[in-house]
Short mmCIF file of C-alpha atoms and ligand atoms in Angstrom, two decimals:
data_model
loop_
_atom_site.label_atom_id
_atom_site.label_comp_id
_atom_site.label_asym_id
_atom_site.label_seq_id
_atom_site.Cartn_x
_atom_site.Cartn_y
_atom_site.Cartn_z
CA MET A 1 0.00 0.00 0.00
CA ASN A 2 1.16 3.54 -0.77
CA LEU A 3 -0.01 6.29 1.52
CA VAL A 4 0.45 10.04 1.74
CA VAL A 5 0.61 11.26 5.33
CA ASN A 6 0.25 14.88 6.39
CA THR A 7 1.61 16.34 9.62
CA PRO A 8 0.57 16.70 12.35
CA ILE A 9 -0.18 12.97 12.22
CA LYS A 10 -3.55 12.69 13.91
CA ASP A 11 -6.74 10.68 13.75
CA ASN A 12 -5.00 7.32 13.90
CA VAL A 13 -4.09 7.48 10.20
CA LEU A 14 -1.12 5.23 10.86
CA GLU A 15 -3.13 2.40 12.30
CA GLU A 16 -3.94 0.88 8.94
CA VAL A 17 -0.32 1.04 7.81
CA LYS A 18 1.47 -2.31 7.75
CA VAL A 19 5.10 -3.35 7.66
CA GLY A 20 6.36 -3.08 4.06
CA ASP A 21 3.95 -0.29 3.09
CA ILE A 22 5.31 2.90 1.57
CA VAL A 23 4.59 6.30 3.03
CA TYR A 24 5.23 9.77 1.61
CA LEU A 25 5.23 12.66 4.01
CA ASN A 26 3.99 16.24 3.69
CA GLY A 27 4.44 18.87 6.38
CA VAL A 28 6.93 19.24 9.20
CA LEU A 29 9.82 16.87 9.89
CA VAL A 30 12.38 17.35 12.68
CA THR A 31 15.84 15.77 12.80
CA ALA A 32 16.90 14.20 16.10
CA ARG A 33 19.77 11.79 16.57
CA ASP A 34 22.17 10.63 19.29
CA ALA A 35 22.94 13.87 21.13
CA ALA A 36 19.37 15.22 20.98
CA HIS A 37 18.04 11.99 22.48
CA GLU A 38 20.63 12.11 25.23
CA ARG A 39 20.13 15.77 26.00
CA LEU A 40 16.40 15.26 26.51
CA LEU A 41 16.47 11.96 28.35
CA LYS A 42 19.80 11.81 30.15
CA HIS A 43 20.69 15.43 30.79
CA GLY A 44 17.19 16.61 31.64
CA PHE A 45 16.89 19.46 29.14
CA LYS A 46 13.48 20.71 28.08
CA LEU A 47 12.69 20.37 24.38
CA PRO A 48 12.73 23.80 22.71
CA ILE A 49 9.85 22.78 20.39
CA THR A 50 6.90 20.47 20.75
CA LEU A 51 7.16 17.25 18.78
CA LYS A 52 3.70 15.91 19.53
CA PHE A 53 2.12 14.23 16.48
CA LEU A 54 5.24 14.94 14.41
CA PRO A 55 7.71 12.63 12.68
CA ILE A 56 11.40 12.70 13.58
CA PHE A 57 14.28 11.89 11.28
CA HIS A 58 17.46 10.17 12.47
CA ALA A 59 19.70 12.31 10.30
CA GLY A 60 22.50 14.84 10.36
CA PRO A 61 22.41 17.05 7.27
CA ILE A 62 24.92 19.10 5.32
CA VAL A 63 23.61 22.66 5.49
CA LYS A 64 24.47 25.97 3.92
CA LYS A 65 23.89 29.44 5.33
CA THR A 66 23.31 32.30 2.94
CA ASN A 67 22.80 35.63 4.69
CA ASP A 68 20.50 34.62 7.50
CA SER A 69 18.75 31.64 6.03
CA TRP A 70 19.67 27.99 6.04
CA SER A 71 19.25 25.49 3.27
CA ILE A 72 19.76 21.74 3.18
CA VAL A 73 22.44 20.54 0.76
CA SER A 74 22.27 16.83 1.51
CA ILE A 75 20.28 14.89 4.11
CA GLY A 76 19.96 11.14 4.49
CA PRO A 77 19.18 8.78 7.33
CA THR A 78 21.65 7.57 9.90
CA THR A 79 21.67 4.15 11.62
CA SER A 80 18.51 4.04 13.76
CA MET A 81 19.76 1.22 15.94
CA ARG A 82 22.09 3.61 17.78
CA MET A 83 19.01 5.24 19.30
CA GLU A 84 17.44 1.93 20.36
CA SER A 85 18.20 2.23 24.07
CA LEU A 86 16.50 5.64 24.29
CA GLU A 87 13.73 5.50 21.71
CA TYR A 88 11.00 4.01 23.89
CA ASP A 89 11.31 6.84 26.38
CA PHE A 90 11.65 9.39 23.59
CA ILE A 91 8.36 8.26 22.03
CA GLU A 92 6.62 8.25 25.39
CA ARG A 93 7.91 11.67 26.43
CA THR A 94 7.42 13.54 23.15
CA GLY A 95 4.37 11.93 21.56
CA ILE A 96 6.06 11.58 18.16
CA LYS A 97 4.20 9.41 15.67
CA MET A 98 6.89 8.41 13.24
CA ILE A 99 10.61 7.68 13.32
CA ILE A 100 12.55 7.70 10.07
CA GLY A 101 16.03 6.25 9.78
CA LYS A 102 18.00 3.45 8.21
CA GLY A 103 18.30 -0.19 9.22
CA GLY A 104 15.84 -1.55 11.70
CA MET A 105 15.18 -0.95 15.37
CA GLY A 106 14.81 -3.40 18.21
CA SER A 107 12.10 -4.87 20.38
CA ARG A 108 11.83 -1.98 22.86
CA THR A 109 11.05 0.47 20.08
CA ALA A 110 8.57 -2.00 18.59
CA GLU A 111 6.88 -2.19 21.99
CA ALA A 112 6.64 1.57 22.17
CA CYS A 113 5.27 1.75 18.63
CA LYS A 114 2.52 -0.64 19.64
CA LYS A 115 1.71 1.10 22.89
CA PHE A 116 1.81 4.68 21.61
CA LYS A 117 0.66 3.97 18.04
CA ALA A 118 3.76 5.11 16.22
CA VAL A 119 5.74 3.62 13.31
CA HIS A 120 9.37 3.31 12.28
CA ALA A 121 10.17 3.65 8.58
CA ILE A 122 13.35 3.62 6.56
CA PHE A 123 14.54 5.92 3.84
CA PRO A 124 17.18 4.23 1.64
CA GLY A 125 20.55 5.14 3.15
CA GLY A 126 22.93 7.36 1.23
CA CYS A 127 20.23 8.77 -1.06
CA ALA A 128 20.73 12.13 0.55
CA VAL A 129 20.49 14.40 -2.48
CA VAL A 130 17.14 12.94 -3.48
CA ALA A 131 15.97 13.53 0.10
CA ALA A 132 17.27 17.11 0.11
CA GLU A 133 15.21 17.80 -3.01
CA ARG A 134 12.07 17.01 -1.03
CA VAL A 135 12.90 19.51 1.69
CA LYS A 136 11.18 22.73 0.75
CA ARG A 137 12.39 24.99 3.53
CA VAL A 138 14.29 25.07 6.78
CA LEU A 139 11.78 26.40 9.30
CA GLY A 140 14.28 26.65 12.11
CA VAL A 141 17.09 25.07 14.05
CA GLU A 142 17.49 24.38 17.77
CA TRP A 143 20.34 23.02 19.86
CA LEU A 144 22.85 24.08 17.22
CA ASP A 145 25.50 24.11 19.94
CA LEU A 146 25.50 20.29 19.59
CA GLY A 147 27.06 20.73 16.15
CA VAL A 148 25.41 20.71 12.73
CA PRO A 149 24.77 16.94 12.52
CA GLU A 150 23.28 16.68 16.01
CA ALA A 151 21.08 19.79 16.07
CA LEU A 152 17.28 19.72 15.75
CA TRP A 153 16.59 20.86 12.19
CA ILE A 154 12.94 21.75 11.67
CA LEU A 155 12.07 21.14 8.05
CA GLU A 156 9.13 21.60 5.76
CA VAL A 157 8.95 18.61 3.44
CA GLU A 158 6.89 17.68 0.42
CA ASN A 159 6.38 14.20 -0.91
CA PHE A 160 9.18 13.01 1.38
CA GLY A 161 9.84 9.34 0.64
CA PRO A 162 9.74 6.51 -0.22
CA LEU A 163 9.56 5.62 3.46
CA ILE A 164 9.34 1.87 3.90
CA VAL A 165 7.51 0.98 7.10
CA SER A 166 9.63 -1.37 9.19
CA ILE A 167 7.69 -1.32 12.48
CA ASP A 168 3.93 -0.79 12.45
CA THR A 169 1.48 0.23 15.15
CA ASN A 170 0.86 -3.41 16.03
CA GLY A 171 4.51 -3.78 16.90
CA ASN A 172 5.33 -5.97 13.90
CA ASN A 173 9.03 -5.59 13.12
CA MET A 174 10.31 -6.28 9.60
CA PHE A 175 13.95 -6.25 10.65
CA ASP A 176 13.36 -8.80 13.40
CA GLU A 177 12.36 -11.22 10.67
CA ARG A 178 15.31 -10.14 8.53
CA ILE A 179 17.80 -10.75 11.33
CA LYS A 180 16.31 -14.15 12.15
CA SER A 181 16.57 -15.18 8.52
CA ILE A 182 20.16 -13.93 8.18
CA ASN A 183 21.23 -15.73 11.35
CA SER A 184 19.65 -19.01 10.39
CA LYS A 185 21.38 -18.87 6.98
CA LYS A 186 24.66 -18.19 8.72
CA PHE A 187 24.10 -21.10 11.08
CA ASP A 188 23.53 -23.49 8.17
CA MET A 189 26.62 -22.23 6.36
CA LEU A 190 28.91 -22.73 9.30
CA LYS A 191 27.75 -26.29 9.90
CA ASN A 192 29.71 -27.84 7.06
CA LEU A 193 32.56 -25.39 6.99
CA ASP A 194 35.26 -27.86 8.04
CA ARG A 195 34.59 -30.22 5.17
CA GLU A 196 34.22 -27.40 2.68
CA LEU A 197 37.50 -25.77 3.67
CA SER A 198 39.56 -28.94 3.53
CA SER A 199 38.86 -29.09 -0.19
CA LYS A 200 39.22 -25.37 -0.94
CA LEU A 201 41.88 -23.83 1.28
CA MET B 1 51.72 25.87 -1.84
CA ASP B 2 48.52 27.67 -2.92
CA ALA B 3 48.35 25.74 -6.17
CA LEU B 4 48.85 22.47 -4.31
CA VAL B 5 46.11 23.32 -1.79
CA ARG B 6 43.72 24.23 -4.60
CA LEU B 7 44.46 20.99 -6.40
CA LEU B 8 43.93 18.93 -3.23
CA SER B 9 40.71 20.64 -2.22
CA ASN B 10 39.33 20.14 -5.73
CA PHE B 11 40.29 16.49 -5.46
CA ILE B 12 38.43 16.23 -2.13
CA ARG B 13 35.38 17.79 -3.79
CA THR B 14 35.47 15.25 -6.61
CA VAL B 15 35.70 12.34 -4.19
CA ALA B 16 32.71 13.65 -2.20
CA ILE B 17 30.36 14.26 -5.11
CA ARG B 18 31.30 11.57 -7.63
CA LEU B 19 31.61 7.81 -7.26
CA PRO B 20 34.73 6.30 -8.85
CA ASP B 21 34.39 4.42 -12.15
CA ASP B 22 34.90 0.96 -10.65
CA VAL B 23 32.17 1.52 -8.04
CA LEU B 24 29.74 2.81 -10.63
CA SER B 25 30.19 -0.15 -12.93
CA ALA B 26 29.92 -2.60 -10.02
CA LEU B 27 26.66 -0.96 -8.90
CA LYS B 28 25.31 -1.10 -12.45
CA GLU B 29 26.13 -4.77 -12.72
CA LEU B 30 24.56 -5.59 -9.35
CA SER B 31 21.41 -3.65 -10.11
CA SER B 32 20.92 -5.63 -13.31
CA LYS B 33 21.22 -8.87 -11.31
CA GLU B 34 18.93 -7.96 -8.42
CA SER B 35 15.43 -9.32 -8.72
CA SER B 36 13.85 -8.51 -5.36
CA TYR B 37 11.13 -5.86 -5.35
CA TRP B 38 12.71 -3.65 -2.70
CA GLY B 39 16.18 -4.23 -4.06
CA LYS B 40 15.25 -2.91 -7.47
CA ALA B 41 13.52 0.10 -5.95
CA VAL B 42 16.59 0.89 -3.85
CA TYR B 43 18.97 0.71 -6.84
CA SER B 44 16.78 2.99 -8.87
CA LEU B 45 16.79 5.57 -6.05
CA MET B 46 20.58 5.22 -5.73
CA PHE B 47 21.13 6.01 -9.40
CA ASP B 48 18.76 8.98 -9.21
CA ASN B 49 20.80 10.15 -6.26
CA ILE B 50 24.16 9.65 -7.98
CA ASN B 51 23.02 11.64 -11.01
CA LEU B 52 21.40 14.40 -9.01
CA ALA B 53 24.56 14.82 -6.89
CA LEU B 54 26.65 15.26 -10.04
CA GLU B 55 24.16 17.61 -11.63
CA LYS B 56 24.02 19.85 -8.56
CA GLY B 57 27.66 19.40 -7.59
CA VAL B 58 26.86 18.33 -4.02
CA PRO B 59 28.02 15.37 -1.92
CA VAL B 60 26.45 12.08 -2.95
CA CYS B 61 25.76 11.24 0.73
CA GLN B 62 25.31 13.69 3.59
CA ASP B 63 27.82 11.75 5.67
CA THR B 64 31.09 12.80 4.06
CA GLY B 65 32.87 10.86 6.79
CA VAL B 66 36.21 11.52 8.38
CA LEU B 67 38.95 11.99 5.82
CA MET B 68 41.65 9.33 5.57
CA PHE B 69 44.64 9.88 3.28
CA PHE B 70 46.88 7.01 2.20
CA ILE B 71 49.99 8.47 0.66
CA ASP B 72 52.87 7.11 -1.41
CA VAL B 73 55.28 9.99 -1.61
CA GLY B 74 58.49 10.09 -3.62
CA THR B 75 61.54 11.35 -1.75
CA ASN B 76 62.18 13.75 -4.66
CA PHE B 77 58.65 15.15 -4.82
CA PRO B 78 59.38 18.89 -4.61
CA TYR B 79 56.47 19.62 -2.22
CA VAL B 80 57.19 16.83 0.22
CA ASN B 81 57.84 19.25 3.09
CA LYS B 82 54.62 21.12 2.44
CA LEU B 83 52.33 18.16 1.90
CA TYR B 84 51.15 17.66 5.49
CA ASP B 85 50.12 21.29 5.93
CA ALA B 86 48.60 21.40 2.46
CA LEU B 87 46.36 18.41 3.25
CA LYS B 88 45.05 20.06 6.41
CA VAL B 89 44.42 23.42 4.75
CA ALA B 90 42.75 21.70 1.77
CA THR B 91 40.48 19.78 4.16
CA ILE B 92 39.34 22.99 5.85
CA LYS B 93 38.87 24.70 2.51
CA ALA B 94 36.85 21.82 1.03
CA THR B 95 34.71 21.56 4.18
CA GLU B 96 33.68 25.15 3.72
CA GLU B 97 33.40 25.28 -0.05
CA VAL B 98 31.86 21.95 -1.12
CA PRO B 99 30.52 21.91 1.68
CA LEU B 100 31.35 18.73 3.58
CA ARG B 101 29.60 17.85 6.82
CA PRO B 102 31.76 18.75 9.82
CA ASN B 103 32.31 15.32 11.33
CA VAL B 104 35.28 15.66 13.63
CA VAL B 105 34.45 15.41 17.33
CA GLU B 106 37.08 15.74 20.07
CA PRO B 107 36.28 12.80 22.36
CA PHE B 108 37.29 14.36 25.65
CA ASP B 109 35.68 17.74 25.04
CA GLU B 110 32.61 16.33 23.21
CA LYS B 111 33.09 19.17 20.79
CA ASN B 112 32.73 19.20 17.01
CA THR B 113 35.66 21.19 15.64
CA GLY B 114 33.50 22.38 12.74
CA ASN B 115 36.19 22.09 10.06
CA ASN B 116 36.98 18.36 9.81
CA VAL B 117 40.39 18.85 11.38
CA GLY B 118 41.09 17.61 14.88
CA THR B 119 43.55 15.60 16.90
CA ARG B 120 45.21 13.22 14.41
CA LEU B 121 42.44 13.85 11.88
CA PRO B 122 42.41 13.83 8.94
CA TRP B 123 44.10 10.47 9.34
CA ILE B 124 47.25 10.20 7.23
CA GLU B 125 49.25 7.06 6.41
CA TRP B 126 52.63 7.65 4.79
CA ASN B 127 54.63 5.37 2.52
CA ILE B 128 57.96 6.51 1.15
CA VAL B 129 58.92 5.78 -2.45
CA PRO B 130 62.71 6.13 -2.82
CA GLU B 131 63.95 8.42 -5.62
CA ALA B 132 60.47 9.03 -7.12
CA ASP B 133 59.37 12.60 -7.85
CA TYR B 134 55.60 12.16 -7.63
CA VAL B 135 53.01 11.62 -4.92
CA GLU B 136 50.06 9.26 -5.15
CA ILE B 137 47.25 10.04 -2.75
CA THR B 138 44.29 7.82 -2.03
CA LEU B 139 41.47 9.54 -0.17
CA TYR B 140 38.80 7.55 1.62
CA LEU B 141 35.78 9.22 3.18
CA ALA B 142 34.95 6.98 6.13
CA GLY B 143 31.23 7.38 6.84
CA GLY B 144 29.77 6.54 10.25
CA GLY B 145 27.30 3.79 9.36
CA THR B 146 29.83 1.87 7.41
CA SER B 147 32.60 2.38 9.98
CA LEU B 148 30.38 1.02 12.76
CA THR B 149 30.79 -2.42 11.20
CA GLY B 150 34.56 -2.33 11.79
CA ASN B 151 35.95 -5.04 14.03
CA ALA B 152 39.16 -6.94 14.63
CA LYS B 153 40.28 -9.81 16.79
CA VAL B 154 43.38 -11.86 17.47
CA LEU B 155 42.62 -15.56 17.11
CA PRO B 156 44.80 -18.42 18.21
CA PRO B 157 46.31 -19.92 15.03
CA ALA B 158 44.52 -23.22 15.74
CA SER B 159 41.26 -21.45 14.82
CA GLY B 160 42.55 -21.46 11.26
CA PHE B 161 40.66 -20.01 8.33
CA LYS B 162 37.52 -21.53 9.76
CA GLY B 163 37.85 -19.13 12.68
CA VAL B 164 38.53 -16.28 10.30
CA ILE B 165 35.40 -17.01 8.26
CA GLU B 166 33.25 -17.40 11.37
CA PHE B 167 34.46 -14.09 12.72
CA VAL B 168 33.84 -12.27 9.43
CA LEU B 169 30.35 -13.75 9.09
CA ASP B 170 29.51 -12.88 12.71
CA VAL B 171 30.50 -9.28 12.12
CA VAL B 172 28.72 -9.00 8.79
CA SER B 173 25.52 -10.65 9.98
CA SER B 174 25.30 -8.42 13.07
CA TYR B 175 26.23 -5.06 11.58
CA GLY B 176 26.06 -5.42 7.79
CA LEU B 177 22.41 -4.39 7.65
CA ASN B 178 23.34 -0.89 8.74
CA ALA B 179 26.37 -0.44 6.50
CA CYS B 180 24.26 0.58 3.50
CA PRO B 181 24.65 -2.61 1.47
CA PRO B 182 25.70 -3.53 -1.15
CA PHE B 183 29.06 -2.83 0.49
CA LEU B 184 32.65 -3.67 -0.32
CA LEU B 185 33.99 -6.09 2.29
CA GLY B 186 37.61 -5.71 3.32
CA VAL B 187 39.34 -8.41 5.36
CA GLY B 188 42.83 -8.06 6.80
CA ILE B 189 44.94 -10.90 8.13
CA GLY B 190 48.10 -10.23 10.10
CA ALA B 191 50.10 -10.54 13.28
CA THR B 192 48.46 -8.02 15.61
CA VAL B 193 45.07 -6.46 16.03
CA GLU B 194 45.92 -3.03 14.60
CA THR B 195 47.80 -4.35 11.57
CA ALA B 196 44.91 -6.65 10.66
CA ALA B 197 42.49 -3.76 11.10
CA LEU B 198 44.57 -1.43 8.94
CA LEU B 199 44.98 -4.08 6.25
CA SER B 200 41.22 -4.56 6.17
CA LYS B 201 40.91 -0.83 5.41
CA ARG B 202 43.67 -1.05 2.79
CA ALA B 203 41.71 -3.92 1.23
CA LEU B 204 38.89 -1.42 0.63
CA LEU B 205 41.26 0.77 -1.39
CA ARG B 206 41.93 -1.96 -3.93
CA PRO B 207 39.95 -1.82 -7.18
CA ILE B 208 36.61 -3.59 -7.16
CA GLY B 209 36.92 -6.83 -9.11
CA SER B 210 40.65 -7.18 -8.42
CA ILE B 211 41.86 -10.51 -7.07
CA ASN B 212 44.55 -11.13 -4.49
CA PRO B 213 47.65 -12.46 -6.32
CA ASN B 214 48.12 -15.22 -3.73
CA PRO B 215 45.89 -18.09 -4.96
CA LYS B 216 44.90 -19.12 -1.43
CA ALA B 217 44.03 -15.58 -0.42
CA ALA B 218 42.03 -15.35 -3.67
CA SER B 219 40.27 -18.54 -2.69
CA LEU B 220 39.37 -17.03 0.71
CA GLU B 221 37.96 -13.99 -1.15
CA ARG B 222 35.78 -16.30 -3.24
CA ILE B 223 34.55 -18.35 -0.29
CA LEU B 224 33.67 -15.23 1.69
CA TYR B 225 31.93 -13.74 -1.35
CA GLU B 226 29.70 -16.79 -1.71
CA LYS B 227 28.92 -16.94 1.98
CA VAL B 228 28.13 -13.28 2.43
CA CYS B 229 25.90 -13.30 -0.66
CA GLY B 230 24.22 -16.38 0.79
CA LEU B 231 23.10 -14.36 3.83
CA GLU B 232 20.81 -12.47 1.41
CA ILE B 233 21.13 -9.22 3.31
CA GLY B 234 20.30 -7.38 0.08
CA PRO B 235 20.32 -3.68 -0.77
CA GLN B 236 19.73 -1.64 2.39
CA GLY B 237 19.23 -4.88 4.30
CA LEU B 238 15.79 -5.41 2.79
CA GLY B 239 16.67 -8.82 1.36
CA GLY B 240 17.92 -9.85 -2.07
CA SER B 241 20.68 -11.61 -3.88
CA THR B 242 23.11 -8.65 -4.13
CA THR B 243 24.83 -7.82 -0.86
CA VAL B 244 28.45 -6.98 -1.67
CA LEU B 245 30.34 -5.00 -4.29
CA GLY B 246 33.15 -7.47 -3.73
CA VAL B 247 35.39 -9.08 -1.12
CA ASN B 248 39.04 -8.03 -0.90
CA VAL B 249 41.55 -9.76 1.37
CA GLU B 250 44.92 -8.22 2.26
CA TYR B 251 47.47 -9.86 4.52
CA SER B 252 50.86 -9.68 6.16
CA ALA B 253 52.91 -12.48 7.67
CA ARG B 254 51.88 -13.36 11.23
CA HIS B 255 53.45 -14.33 14.53
CA PRO B 256 53.62 -18.10 15.28
CA ALA B 257 51.21 -17.56 18.16
CA THR B 258 48.67 -15.22 16.53
CA LEU B 259 46.24 -15.09 13.65
CA ALA B 260 44.76 -11.59 13.69
CA VAL B 261 41.75 -10.76 11.55
CA GLY B 262 40.24 -7.37 10.77
CA VAL B 263 36.98 -6.46 9.04
CA SER B 264 36.01 -3.19 7.36
CA THR B 265 33.13 -2.35 5.07
CA GLY B 266 32.77 0.36 2.45
CA CYS B 267 29.13 1.26 1.81
CA TRP B 268 27.57 1.48 -1.66
CA ALA B 269 28.56 5.15 -1.75
CA HIS B 270 32.19 4.02 -1.68
CA ARG B 271 34.01 7.32 -1.94
CA ARG B 272 37.60 6.33 -2.48
CA GLY B 273 39.60 8.32 -4.99
CA VAL B 274 43.17 8.36 -6.23
CA ILE B 275 45.24 11.25 -7.55
CA LYS B 276 48.79 11.07 -8.81
CA ILE B 277 50.56 14.43 -8.73
CA LYS B 278 53.84 14.96 -10.57
CA SER B 279 56.63 17.35 -9.73
CA ASP B 280 55.19 20.09 -11.98
CA LEU B 281 51.76 19.69 -10.31
CA THR B 282 50.19 18.06 -13.35
CA TYR B 283 48.00 15.18 -12.26
CA GLU B 284 46.20 11.98 -13.20
CA LEU B 285 42.89 10.69 -11.87
CA PRO B 286 42.95 6.99 -12.72
CA LEU B 287 39.51 6.25 -11.22
CA TYR B 288 37.63 9.17 -12.80
CA LYS B 289 37.92 8.89 -16.54
CA GLY B 290 37.55 12.23 -18.33
CA VAL B 291 37.31 14.31 -15.16
CA VAL B 292 39.28 17.55 -14.90
CA LEU B 293 39.72 19.20 -11.51
S1 SF4 C 1 26.83 4.08 5.28
FE1 SF4 C 1 27.64 5.24 3.52
S2 SF4 C 1 25.90 5.64 2.16
FE2 SF4 C 1 25.11 4.98 4.15
S3 SF4 C 1 24.70 6.89 5.21
FE3 SF4 C 1 26.75 6.21 5.84
S4 SF4 C 1 28.19 7.21 4.41
FE4 SF4 C 1 26.11 7.39 3.53
#
């Protein structure tokens, strides 16, 4: 299923979305990665903006400043798994409805997605110029003292995607299945390694 | 020195915005082989991205990494005394002008330096070429996602190549998903942990499709290639038959009591470029046919 989602994400629009579906986003998207998660949850800072009903993007862009306005040169997802230990609390505290990143996330995040009706979706990693094209404007930036990659960039996006849903609001987790399949293939491969190597190496 | 700095910063720009010829042709070949639904969609987005980056002259991926220079410098290269400073100044200049993402964080101050220069970064490895009057510089932009895969371990020699293969597959199956596959897999074998690790990075500098001249090392490359493909990690980890751009093994002799193994990956946006600069500052770009700086 392909779905266009507008922000703020209200009225349970995500509840019909399933793992593997594609979403395109219109509206406001805020970047938040390692340092922003830690500042909110470990160092007790107050968020300078409200994230309720918004999507966040695990990403650190390349930006350009001309006179007083910022533009995004290149912006792609970073590895979501790094935020796994903090994401449950982040979802609970902020009320975000969507997390965009690359690679999957773990069982705690899936639990939070189920409980708070949020989803995780991936944008293909490295496709940062395509993504920058879909950013219409930089609405603002907060916590810039964390450095450009770690700041909260508040973006207006149009047709932002394809976002492939990897955790849905029922807590189904596409990457859980992926990891299980990869590990079982590895297990089978290693079983006969001795015999195989004696003939090849 | 100004002309040298300009040349180097233009080279850095090229490496950030353009994939080298061998990577492009490997990606094209893989995309024609991939049959999974998501895999095909991912390749098509990658090529859109590659073309758009060139058209707009901006970095192909937002993570322009930390800069690592691998240098073969002739003892008669006239700028040999200036080269270290020129590399640092060119890095700062390129960071501002391209622009690159400032990625250098001082670990004890938790501070981003803002210009991609910091303690011991950019990383520089020097090789001396006696009597030569040129310098050959390989630049690798080490992105975060793909560097997170990096691992190395010293095995007891009794583990043998079985132990090596198990270690590589453990690393790849746990972290490969996040290294933006299809990636180039570099494996280093040596005497100590840091030499194996460094050789695994040097393996990533070798051309894609090249084969280790030692037939047994070549055989290990082939076995690892088959196995890693068999995991079916697929483009972006979404499943599929194409997982690696290639597997390169580099090695040194080892100690009787150690068998060290290192693993590095280079993501699909494998930004590794080479420039050869002669004494009169004319240059060659062997991996970017037809490109002028
Ligand atoms: S792994 Fe490579 S392509 Fe993916 S985000 Fe990092 S630098 Fe970019």
